[in-house]
Coordinates of C-alpha atoms in Angstrom, one line a residue:
M255 CA 133.9 72.0 69.3
P256 CA 130.9 71.4 67.3
A257 CA 129.9 74.1 64.8
P258 CA 127.9 77.1 65.5
S259 CA 124.2 76.5 64.7
L260 CA 121.2 78.9 63.7
I261 CA 117.9 79.3 65.8
S262 CA 114.9 81.0 65.7
T263 CA 113.8 83.8 68.3
R264 CA 111.0 86.3 68.1
S265 CA 113.1 89.0 66.8
G266 CA 114.1 86.3 64.2
W267 CA 117.0 83.9 63.2
N268 CA 120.1 84.4 65.6
R269 CA 123.5 82.5 64.9
I270 CA 124.7 81.0 68.2
A271 CA 128.1 79.2 69.5
P272 CA 127.7 76.2 71.6
M273 CA 129.0 76.9 75.0
V274 CA 129.2 74.5 78.1
F275 CA 126.1 75.2 80.3
A276 CA 124.5 72.9 83.1
L277 CA 120.7 72.9 82.9
G278 CA 120.4 71.5 86.5
Y279 CA 119.3 67.9 85.9
S280 CA 121.1 65.3 88.0
G281 CA 119.6 62.2 86.9
E282 CA 117.7 61.4 90.1
K283 CA 114.5 61.1 90.8
P284 CA 113.7 62.6 94.2
A285 CA 110.1 62.9 95.9
R286 CA 108.7 65.9 94.9
E287 CA 107.1 68.1 97.5
I288 CA 105.8 70.7 95.8
D289 CA 102.7 70.3 93.6
L290 CA 103.1 73.2 91.3
V291 CA 105.5 76.1 90.7
F292 CA 105.5 79.4 88.4
L293 CA 108.8 81.5 87.9
G294 CA 108.2 84.6 86.0
S295 CA 107.5 88.5 85.8
L296 CA 104.0 89.7 87.0
T297 CA 101.8 91.1 84.3
S298 CA 98.3 92.2 84.4
R299 CA 97.2 89.0 82.7
R300 CA 99.2 86.7 84.7
E301 CA 97.8 88.7 87.8
R302 CA 94.1 88.2 86.9
F303 CA 94.9 84.5 86.0
F304 CA 96.2 83.6 89.6
A305 CA 93.9 85.4 91.5
R306 CA 91.1 83.8 89.7
H307 CA 92.7 80.5 90.7
T308 CA 93.3 81.4 94.5
D309 CA 90.8 78.3 95.7
F310 CA 92.8 75.6 93.5
L311 CA 96.4 77.4 94.6
S312 CA 95.5 77.6 98.1
Q313 CA 94.6 73.9 98.4
R314 CA 98.0 73.0 96.9
N315 CA 101.5 73.2 97.8
C316 CA 102.3 75.8 95.2
H317 CA 105.5 77.9 94.8
L318 CA 104.5 81.1 92.7
R319 CA 107.5 83.6 92.7
F320 CA 106.9 86.7 90.7
V321 CA 109.3 89.6 89.9
P322 CA 108.4 93.2 89.1
L323 CA 108.2 93.5 85.2
G324 CA 111.3 95.0 84.0
F325 CA 113.3 95.0 87.1
A326 CA 116.8 94.5 87.1
K327 CA 118.5 92.0 89.3
T328 CA 121.2 92.9 91.6
E329 CA 123.3 91.2 94.0
L330 CA 120.8 92.3 96.7
S331 CA 117.7 91.2 94.8
R332 CA 115.8 88.3 96.8
S333 CA 113.0 87.9 94.4
Y334 CA 115.2 86.3 91.9
L335 CA 116.7 82.9 92.5
P336 CA 120.2 82.2 91.8
A337 CA 120.4 79.3 89.3
A338 CA 121.5 76.6 92.2
Q339 CA 118.3 77.6 94.0
R340 CA 116.1 77.5 91.2
N341 CA 117.1 74.2 90.1
A342 CA 116.8 72.8 93.6
L343 CA 113.4 74.0 93.2
L344 CA 112.3 72.8 90.1
A345 CA 113.8 69.5 91.1
N346 CA 111.4 69.5 94.0
S347 CA 108.5 70.4 91.9
K348 CA 105.9 68.2 90.1
I349 CA 104.5 70.6 87.6
L350 CA 106.1 73.8 86.0
L351 CA 103.4 76.1 84.8
N352 CA 103.6 78.4 82.2
V353 CA 101.3 81.4 81.7
H354 CA 102.0 83.6 79.0
Y355 CA 102.9 87.4 80.3
S356 CA 100.9 88.9 77.3
D357 CA 98.6 87.8 74.4
Q358 CA 101.7 86.5 72.5
R359 CA 101.7 82.9 71.8
Y360 CA 105.6 81.7 71.6
F361 CA 107.4 78.7 73.3
E362 CA 109.5 80.1 76.2
W363 CA 112.4 77.7 75.9
H364 CA 114.3 79.4 78.3
R365 CA 111.8 78.6 80.9
M366 CA 111.0 74.9 79.3
L367 CA 114.0 73.6 78.7
V368 CA 115.4 74.3 82.8
G369 CA 112.1 72.8 83.8
L370 CA 112.7 69.7 81.4
A371 CA 115.8 69.2 82.8
N372 CA 115.1 69.1 86.0
G373 CA 112.2 66.3 85.5
C374 CA 109.1 68.9 86.0
C375 CA 105.8 68.1 84.0
I376 CA 105.6 71.6 82.1
V377 CA 102.0 72.5 81.6
T378 CA 101.4 75.5 79.3
E379 CA 98.8 77.2 77.1
N380 CA 98.9 77.1 73.4
C381 CA 101.7 78.7 71.9
A382 CA 104.1 77.9 68.6
G383 CA 107.8 77.3 68.0
Y384 CA 108.1 74.3 70.1
A385 CA 109.5 71.9 67.6
P386 CA 110.8 69.3 67.8
L387 CA 109.2 69.1 71.5
I388 CA 106.1 67.2 70.9
P389 CA 103.2 68.6 72.7
N390 CA 101.5 66.3 75.0
R391 CA 104.2 63.7 75.0
H392 CA 107.2 66.0 76.1
F393 CA 105.0 68.7 77.7
V394 CA 101.6 69.6 78.4
M395 CA 99.6 72.3 75.9
V396 CA 96.2 73.2 76.6
E397 CA 93.9 76.5 76.1
H398 CA 94.4 79.3 78.6
D399 CA 91.1 78.5 80.3
A400 CA 92.2 75.0 80.7
L401 CA 95.6 75.3 82.5
I402 CA 94.5 74.6 85.9
D403 CA 92.0 71.5 84.9
A404 CA 95.2 70.2 83.3
C405 CA 97.3 70.8 86.2
Q406 CA 94.4 69.0 88.5
Y407 CA 94.5 66.0 86.2
Y408 CA 98.1 65.7 86.1
L409 CA 98.4 66.1 90.1
D410 CA 95.7 63.5 90.7
H411 CA 97.1 61.1 88.1
P412 CA 101.0 61.0 89.5
D413 CA 101.7 58.1 87.1
E414 CA 100.8 60.1 83.7
C415 CA 102.4 63.2 85.4
A416 CA 105.4 61.2 85.7
R417 CA 105.4 60.0 82.2
I418 CA 105.4 63.6 80.7
A419 CA 108.0 64.3 82.9
S420 CA 110.4 61.6 82.0
A421 CA 109.8 62.2 78.2
G422 CA 110.6 65.6 78.4
A423 CA 114.0 64.9 80.5
E424 CA 114.7 62.1 78.3
F425 CA 114.4 64.2 75.2
I426 CA 116.7 66.8 76.6
R427 CA 119.2 63.8 77.8
T428 CA 119.2 61.9 74.3
E429 CA 118.0 64.0 71.3
L430 CA 119.3 67.3 72.4
R431 CA 122.7 65.8 72.9
Q432 CA 124.7 68.7 73.1
A433 CA 123.9 70.7 76.6
A434 CA 126.4 73.5 75.0
G435 CA 123.5 74.1 72.3
C436 CA 120.8 74.4 75.1
A437 CA 122.8 76.5 76.6
A438 CA 123.4 79.2 73.7
L439 CA 119.8 78.5 73.0
L440 CA 119.0 79.8 76.6
Q441 CA 121.6 82.7 76.3
A442 CA 120.3 83.6 72.7
L443 CA 116.7 84.1 73.8
E444 CA 117.1 85.7 76.9
C445 CA 119.2 88.3 75.1
D446 CA 116.7 88.5 72.5
D447 CA 113.8 89.1 75.6
N448 CA 116.2 91.8 76.6
G449 CA 116.3 93.3 73.0
T450 CA 120.0 93.1 72.9
G451 CA 120.1 90.7 70.4
V452 CA 123.0 87.9 69.9
E453 CA 126.2 89.0 68.2
A454 CA 126.9 86.8 65.3
P455 CA 130.1 84.3 65.6
E456 CA 132.9 84.7 62.9
H457 CA 131.6 81.4 61.2
T458 CA 128.2 79.9 60.9
I459 CA 126.3 77.5 59.4
S460 CA 122.7 77.6 58.0
A461 CA 119.8 75.6 59.6
T462 CA 116.0 75.6 58.1
P463 CA 113.2 76.0 60.6
Q464 CA 111.6 73.2 61.7
S465 CA 107.6 73.2 61.6
D466 CA 105.7 72.4 65.0
P467 CA 104.6 68.9 65.3
E468 CA 101.0 68.0 65.6
P469 CA 100.2 67.3 69.4
A470 CA 99.7 64.0 70.8
A471 CA 96.3 63.3 72.2
L472 CA 95.4 64.3 75.8
P473 CA 94.4 61.6 78.3
R474 CA 90.9 60.7 77.9
G475 CA 89.9 61.6 81.2
L476 CA 91.4 65.2 80.8
H477 CA 90.1 65.4 77.5
G478 CA 86.3 64.9 78.7
T479 CA 86.8 67.6 81.3
L480 CA 88.0 70.0 79.0
L481 CA 84.9 69.5 76.7
E482 CA 82.5 69.7 79.8
R483 CA 84.2 72.7 81.0
K484 CA 84.0 74.3 77.5
S485 CA 80.4 73.7 77.1
F486 CA 79.7 75.4 80.5
W487 CA 81.5 78.3 79.7
N488 CA 79.9 78.6 76.4
A489 CA 76.5 78.5 78.0
L490 CA 77.6 80.7 80.7
R491 CA 78.6 83.5 78.0
K492 CA 75.4 83.2 76.5
D493 CA 73.6 83.7 79.7
L494 CA 75.4 86.5 80.5
L495 CA 74.7 88.1 77.2
T496 CA 71.1 88.0 78.2
S497 CA 71.3 88.9 82.1
D498 CA 73.0 91.3 84.0
G499 CA 74.3 88.8 86.3
N500 CA 77.9 89.0 87.7
S501 CA 80.4 86.5 86.3
S502 CA 82.8 84.8 89.0
R503 CA 85.9 85.2 86.5
S504 CA 87.7 88.4 86.9
V505 CA 88.2 91.2 84.4
P506 CA 90.7 93.9 84.0
E507 CA 90.5 96.6 86.4
K508 CA 89.7 100.2 85.1
P509 CA 91.7 103.2 86.9
P510 CA 89.2 105.9 88.3
P511 CA 88.8 108.7 86.4
P512 CA 91.3 111.5 87.8
P513 CA 89.3 114.2 90.1
T514 CA 88.3 117.2 89.2
A515 CA 89.8 120.5 90.7
L516 CA 86.3 120.6 93.0
E517 CA 86.5 117.0 93.7
R518 CA 90.4 117.4 95.0
Q519 CA 89.2 120.2 97.3
R520 CA 86.4 118.6 98.6
L521 CA 88.9 115.4 99.6
R522 CA 91.1 117.7 101.1
E523 CA 88.5 119.2 103.2
N524 CA 87.2 115.6 104.1
V525 CA 90.5 114.7 104.8
A526 CA 91.3 117.4 107.1
T527 CA 88.3 116.8 108.6
R528 CA 89.0 113.2 109.3
R529 CA 92.4 113.6 110.7
T530 CA 91.2 116.5 112.9
G531 CA 88.7 114.1 114.5
Y532 CA 91.3 111.4 114.9
L533 CA 93.7 114.1 117.0
Q534 CA 90.8 115.4 118.9
R535 CA 89.8 111.8 120.0
R536 CA 93.1 110.3 120.8
R537 CA 93.7 113.5 123.0
E538 CA 90.6 112.5 124.6
Q539 CA 91.3 108.9 125.3
E540 CA 94.7 110.0 126.4
S541 CA 93.2 112.5 129.1
R542 CA 90.9 109.9 130.4
L543 CA 93.6 107.2 130.7
S544 CA 95.6 109.7 132.7
A545 CA 92.8 110.4 134.9
G546 CA 92.5 106.7 135.5
E547 CA 89.2 106.3 133.5
E548 CA 88.5 103.1 131.5
V549 CA 88.3 104.0 127.9
W550 CA 87.7 100.3 126.6
A551 CA 85.6 97.3 127.8
I552 CA 87.0 93.8 127.4
H553 CA 84.6 91.1 127.0
D554 CA 85.5 87.4 127.1
N555 CA 83.6 84.0 126.2
A556 CA 83.9 81.0 128.5
E557 CA 86.4 79.5 126.4
F558 CA 88.8 82.2 127.1
A559 CA 89.5 81.3 130.8
R560 CA 90.1 77.6 130.4
A561 CA 92.0 77.4 127.2
P562 CA 95.5 76.6 127.2
A563 CA 98.1 79.5 126.6
P564 CA 98.2 80.6 123.2
Q565 CA 100.8 80.6 120.5
I566 CA 99.0 82.7 118.2
S567 CA 96.6 85.7 118.9
V568 CA 94.7 86.8 115.8
L569 CA 94.0 90.4 116.2
I570 CA 91.0 91.4 114.1
T571 CA 90.3 95.4 113.9
L572 CA 86.8 96.3 113.4
Y573 CA 85.1 99.3 112.4
N574 CA 81.7 99.4 111.0
Y575 CA 82.1 96.1 109.1
A576 CA 79.0 94.5 111.0
A577 CA 78.3 92.9 107.3
F578 CA 81.9 91.0 107.5
I579 CA 82.9 90.3 110.9
E580 CA 81.4 86.9 111.4
G581 CA 82.6 85.4 108.2
C582 CA 86.1 86.8 108.9
V583 CA 85.9 84.9 112.2
D584 CA 84.3 81.9 110.9
A585 CA 87.3 81.7 108.1
I586 CA 89.8 82.1 111.2
D587 CA 88.3 79.2 112.7
R588 CA 88.5 77.2 109.9
S589 CA 92.2 77.9 109.3
A590 CA 92.8 76.9 113.1
D591 CA 91.7 73.6 112.6
M592 CA 94.9 72.8 110.7
L593 CA 97.2 74.4 113.5
A594 CA 98.7 72.1 116.0
V595 CA 99.1 74.9 118.8
P596 CA 96.3 76.7 120.2
I597 CA 95.3 80.3 119.2
E598 CA 93.1 83.2 120.8
I599 CA 91.0 85.5 118.6
L600 CA 90.8 89.5 119.8
I601 CA 88.6 91.7 118.1
I602 CA 89.2 95.5 118.9
D603 CA 86.1 97.2 118.0
D604 CA 87.4 100.9 117.3
A605 CA 83.9 102.6 118.6
S606 CA 81.9 101.2 115.6
T607 CA 78.7 102.9 115.1
D608 CA 76.7 100.2 113.2
D609 CA 75.8 96.7 114.2
S610 CA 79.4 95.8 114.5
W611 CA 79.7 95.3 118.2
K612 CA 76.5 92.8 118.3
R613 CA 77.7 90.9 115.2
A614 CA 81.1 90.4 117.0
R615 CA 79.5 89.3 120.1
R616 CA 77.3 86.8 118.3
A617 CA 80.4 85.4 116.5
Q618 CA 82.1 84.9 120.0
N619 CA 79.5 83.2 121.3
R620 CA 79.1 80.7 118.1
V621 CA 83.0 79.4 118.0
T622 CA 84.6 77.0 120.6
R623 CA 87.9 79.2 120.8
P624 CA 89.0 81.5 123.0
V625 CA 87.6 85.0 122.0
R626 CA 88.1 88.1 123.5
L627 CA 86.1 91.4 122.4
V628 CA 87.5 95.0 123.4
R629 CA 85.4 98.0 122.9
K630 CA 86.9 101.3 122.6
R631 CA 85.0 104.1 123.6
F632 CA 86.8 106.3 121.1
N633 CA 87.6 105.8 117.2
T634 CA 91.1 106.6 117.1
G635 CA 92.0 104.9 113.9
L636 CA 93.5 102.0 112.7
A637 CA 97.2 102.1 114.2
D638 CA 95.8 102.7 117.4
A639 CA 93.5 99.6 117.5
R640 CA 96.2 97.6 116.6
N641 CA 98.6 98.8 119.3
I642 CA 96.0 98.5 121.8
G643 CA 95.5 94.6 120.7
T644 CA 99.2 93.9 120.5
H645 CA 99.3 95.0 124.2
I646 CA 96.5 93.1 125.1
A647 CA 97.5 89.9 123.2
R648 CA 99.1 86.9 125.3
A649 CA 100.7 84.8 122.5
P650 CA 104.3 85.3 121.1
Y651 CA 103.1 85.3 117.5
I652 CA 100.5 87.9 116.3
F653 CA 98.3 87.5 113.1
M654 CA 97.1 90.8 112.1
M655 CA 94.1 91.3 109.8
D656 CA 91.2 93.6 109.3
A657 CA 87.7 92.7 109.8
D658 CA 86.7 92.6 106.3
N659 CA 89.3 90.2 104.8
L660 CA 89.5 86.7 104.8
V661 CA 91.9 83.6 105.1
T662 CA 92.1 80.2 103.8
P663 CA 92.1 77.1 105.9
R664 CA 96.0 76.6 105.4
A665 CA 97.1 80.2 106.1
L666 CA 97.7 80.2 109.6
S667 CA 99.7 77.2 109.5
F668 CA 101.9 77.9 106.5
L669 CA 102.6 81.4 108.3
F670 CA 103.3 79.7 111.7
N671 CA 105.3 76.7 110.3
T672 CA 107.3 79.6 108.2
M673 CA 108.0 81.8 111.7
E674 CA 109.2 78.6 113.6
R675 CA 111.4 77.3 110.7
E676 CA 113.2 80.4 109.6
Q677 CA 112.9 82.3 113.1
C678 CA 111.5 85.3 111.3
A679 CA 110.3 88.5 112.7
A680 CA 107.2 88.8 110.4
A681 CA 106.0 86.2 107.8
Y682 CA 103.3 87.0 105.1
S683 CA 101.7 85.2 102.0
I684 CA 100.4 86.4 98.9
L685 CA 96.9 87.8 99.0
C686 CA 93.9 87.9 96.4
R687 CA 92.2 91.0 96.1
F688 CA 88.6 90.8 95.6
R689 CA 85.0 92.7 95.3
K690 CA 82.4 91.8 97.2
T691 CA 82.8 88.1 97.5
P692 CA 86.1 85.9 96.7
A693 CA 84.1 85.1 93.6
H694 CA 85.0 88.4 91.9
P695 CA 88.4 88.7 92.4
V696 CA 90.4 91.5 90.6
G697 CA 94.6 91.0 91.2
L698 CA 97.3 90.2 93.8
L699 CA 98.7 91.7 96.8
S700 CA 102.1 91.1 98.9
H701 CA 102.9 89.4 95.6
Y702 CA 106.6 89.7 95.9
D703 CA 109.2 88.1 98.3
W704 CA 110.5 90.2 101.1
D705 CA 113.0 92.5 98.9
K706 CA 114.0 95.9 100.2
E707 CA 114.9 97.4 97.0
I708 CA 111.2 96.9 95.5
L709 CA 110.0 97.9 99.1
V710 CA 111.5 101.4 98.8
Q711 CA 109.9 102.3 95.4
G712 CA 106.5 101.6 96.8
P713 CA 104.3 99.6 99.0
Y714 CA 103.5 96.0 98.1
V715 CA 103.1 94.2 101.4
D716 CA 100.0 94.1 103.3
A717 CA 99.5 94.4 107.0
M718 CA 97.7 90.9 106.7
A719 CA 100.6 89.0 108.1
M720 CA 102.1 87.2 111.2
F721 CA 104.5 89.0 113.6
R722 CA 106.2 88.3 116.3
R723 CA 104.8 90.3 119.4
D724 CA 108.0 91.4 121.1
V725 CA 109.2 93.0 117.9
L726 CA 106.2 94.8 117.4
L727 CA 106.9 96.2 120.8
A728 CA 110.2 96.9 120.6
L729 CA 109.4 99.0 117.3
G730 CA 106.9 101.3 119.2
G731 CA 104.0 99.6 117.3
Y732 CA 102.3 101.4 114.5
D733 CA 102.6 105.1 113.9
H734 CA 99.2 106.7 114.4
T735 CA 100.4 109.9 113.9
L736 CA 100.1 109.1 110.1
S737 CA 96.4 109.0 110.5
E738 CA 96.4 112.0 112.4
I739 CA 97.9 114.1 109.6
G740 CA 95.9 112.5 106.9
W741 CA 97.9 109.6 105.5
F742 CA 95.4 106.8 106.0
G743 CA 96.6 103.4 105.4
W744 CA 100.6 104.2 105.3
E745 CA 100.8 103.0 108.6
D746 CA 101.5 99.6 107.1
Y747 CA 104.1 100.8 104.7
D748 CA 105.9 102.7 107.5
M749 CA 105.9 99.6 109.6
W750 CA 107.6 97.5 106.7
L751 CA 110.1 100.1 106.2
R752 CA 110.9 100.0 109.8
F753 CA 111.7 96.2 109.4
A754 CA 113.7 97.1 106.4
Q755 CA 115.8 99.5 107.9
R756 CA 116.6 97.4 110.8
D757 CA 117.3 94.6 108.7
L758 CA 114.8 92.5 110.4
P759 CA 114.1 88.7 108.6
V760 CA 110.8 88.6 107.1
G761 CA 109.7 85.4 105.6
F762 CA 107.5 84.8 102.6
V763 CA 105.2 82.1 101.8
P764 CA 104.7 81.9 98.0
N765 CA 101.2 80.9 97.8
I766 CA 97.7 82.5 97.8
L767 CA 96.7 82.3 101.3
C768 CA 94.8 85.2 102.3
L769 CA 91.9 87.3 100.8
Y770 CA 92.0 91.2 100.8
R771 CA 88.5 93.0 99.9
Q772 CA 89.1 95.9 97.8
H773 CA 85.9 98.5 98.3
E774 CA 85.1 100.8 95.8
T775 CA 85.8 103.6 98.0
S776 CA 89.4 102.7 98.4
M777 CA 90.0 103.3 94.7
I778 CA 90.3 106.7 95.3
N779 CA 93.9 107.6 97.3
T780 CA 93.5 110.8 99.2
T781 CA 97.0 110.4 100.0
N782 CA 97.9 111.4 96.7
L783 CA 96.7 115.1 97.4
F784 CA 100.0 115.1 99.9
A785 CA 102.6 113.2 98.1
R786 CA 105.3 115.8 98.7
D787 CA 104.5 115.9 102.6
L788 CA 104.6 112.1 102.4
V789 CA 107.6 111.4 100.9
G790 CA 109.4 114.1 102.7
L791 CA 108.6 112.7 105.8
F792 CA 109.7 109.3 104.5
Q793 CA 112.7 110.6 103.1
E794 CA 113.6 111.9 106.8
R795 CA 113.1 108.6 108.4
Y796 CA 114.4 106.0 105.8
Q797 CA 116.7 108.1 103.3
L798 CA 119.8 105.9 104.4
L799 CA 117.8 103.0 103.3
A800 CA 116.6 104.1 100.1
N801 CA 120.1 105.0 99.7
Q802 CA 121.2 101.6 99.5
F803 CA 119.9 101.0 96.2
V804 CA 120.4 102.6 92.7
P805 CA 117.4 105.4 92.3
R806 CA 114.6 104.1 90.4
E807 CA 111.6 105.9 88.7
R808 CA 109.5 105.6 91.9
L809 CA 110.6 106.3 95.4
F810 CA 107.9 105.5 98.5
G811 CA 105.4 105.0 96.1
V812 CA 105.4 108.4 94.1
N813 CA 106.9 108.7 90.7
R814 CA 110.0 110.9 91.0
S815 CA 108.5 113.0 88.1
E816 CA 105.3 113.5 89.3
L817 CA 106.9 114.4 92.9
A818 CA 109.1 117.1 91.2
S819 CA 105.9 118.7 89.5
V820 CA 103.6 118.6 92.3
T821 CA 102.2 122.5 92.9
E822 CA 98.8 121.8 94.3
T823 CA 99.9 120.2 97.7
I824 CA 98.7 122.1 100.7
S825 CA 101.0 121.6 103.4
V826 CA 99.8 119.5 106.4
N827 CA 99.6 122.4 109.0
E828 CA 97.7 124.5 106.6
E829 CA 95.2 121.7 106.2
V830 CA 94.7 121.3 110.1
R831 CA 94.3 125.2 110.8
K832 CA 91.8 124.9 108.3
A833 CA 90.0 122.1 109.7
D834 CA 90.1 123.7 113.2
G835 CA 89.1 126.8 112.1
E836 CA 91.8 128.9 112.5

């Protein structure tokens, strides 16, 4: 066996003993179907980066696999890929993108070696500690803001992409002759990342650190593009210094300040009033239905009667979103162009008080697809609107969305294909969160693969997803009682917990295909005012599900420490009595 060696890590020089390890390279040159892959933990820096580049990523075959930072892998964790699946994914990918998780600029050997060995073209932002590899010969290295330009260039120039990938793989096979050394390097770095260090072997030899070689020249075409882009951003920065315009680039989110005691009291009163109104209107709706009265009116366009039976019902819930409904329908219309199956569009107007109905009718008459509008007499909340739409829908699959959100052109086709291929009960993709327009991204949502262990810690999957209609009906639809007790928006989380509890198969499309509009008012989560009641209800329903996993810091969206110290929570019944004037 070769003698142990000394390698450099972020915490210093570690002594390693060689061992046998398979990096995954097979020597073959497969046709690679995935344009770009990213594997790593999700940090705020990475989240902002990927959200900012939604437009590029959504147009490419990308595989973005994020895991929570510091999340411990278990046998049940689906977010992590076993080595064999990881190698298969990399062997099917053209570019492995590396975005540093923080502002530290070190070469991530444990990620790079596996990518190189599986024939990927590595594209990374500037870093240090990459010797003896040479940037732009064995891998591509550019500034953070130039990463997507570099990916675009090499995807548009497949021969140059293959040249970089081949040089990196050849370096692994020849110049790094002993795969065991790579294995020990990977092990040392992974241990170093975990803060455990590496135990020194009994016999070691010293080694002298190598200086990083100068990067090779970038291709002329890419170099010119980067110069133009840099000039553009410099000019834009100068303009922003002398204007109050908004940059399209994302900025870190600032958490809202905690409400004062008076604000908390007003929020509680507002919640109590809203939920009492929902309850009263729902009772009125049920009473009218029992009496045989119509509580909603249906309006179909001409295409509805003559169109073939739909395979997908796009269900759009609408309440006072007059400014957004036409854009939402237009986005669905564009996405349907890429489908090989027919769709129908259902718009459920939950008794809007603005021009939403007028705008919805205008959108209905403009598109050439079957569109059915349902105008409710009573505003009974999001869950009830979705349930009504689910019963009215004719297709076996339902894509659920709110009228203020958007989809990219490939969203429906990718979700439908996933449902068909994997025989899922539901499927979702990563969402880009934005404010005002998609040009102002703030982060991601639905960013992890379906993982029940992560789900019981807190909600991370949005309602914007595709479902089997028969499954939604079998589950009894969305729980409207949550809104009636003041927990607005939590019917989505409750539904996903039911999927998890029944172990229903849920598919995941690892790319950003949908866009979620984040309103300023949504920054204040009034549900936190009733945290103990909320978690208590979920514990009654889903404690058996939570018991399958090791207890974590959070349970059903609330920190356990905060849960134990909640003292201001007013019970649900007490708040309802106050709102009813008792």
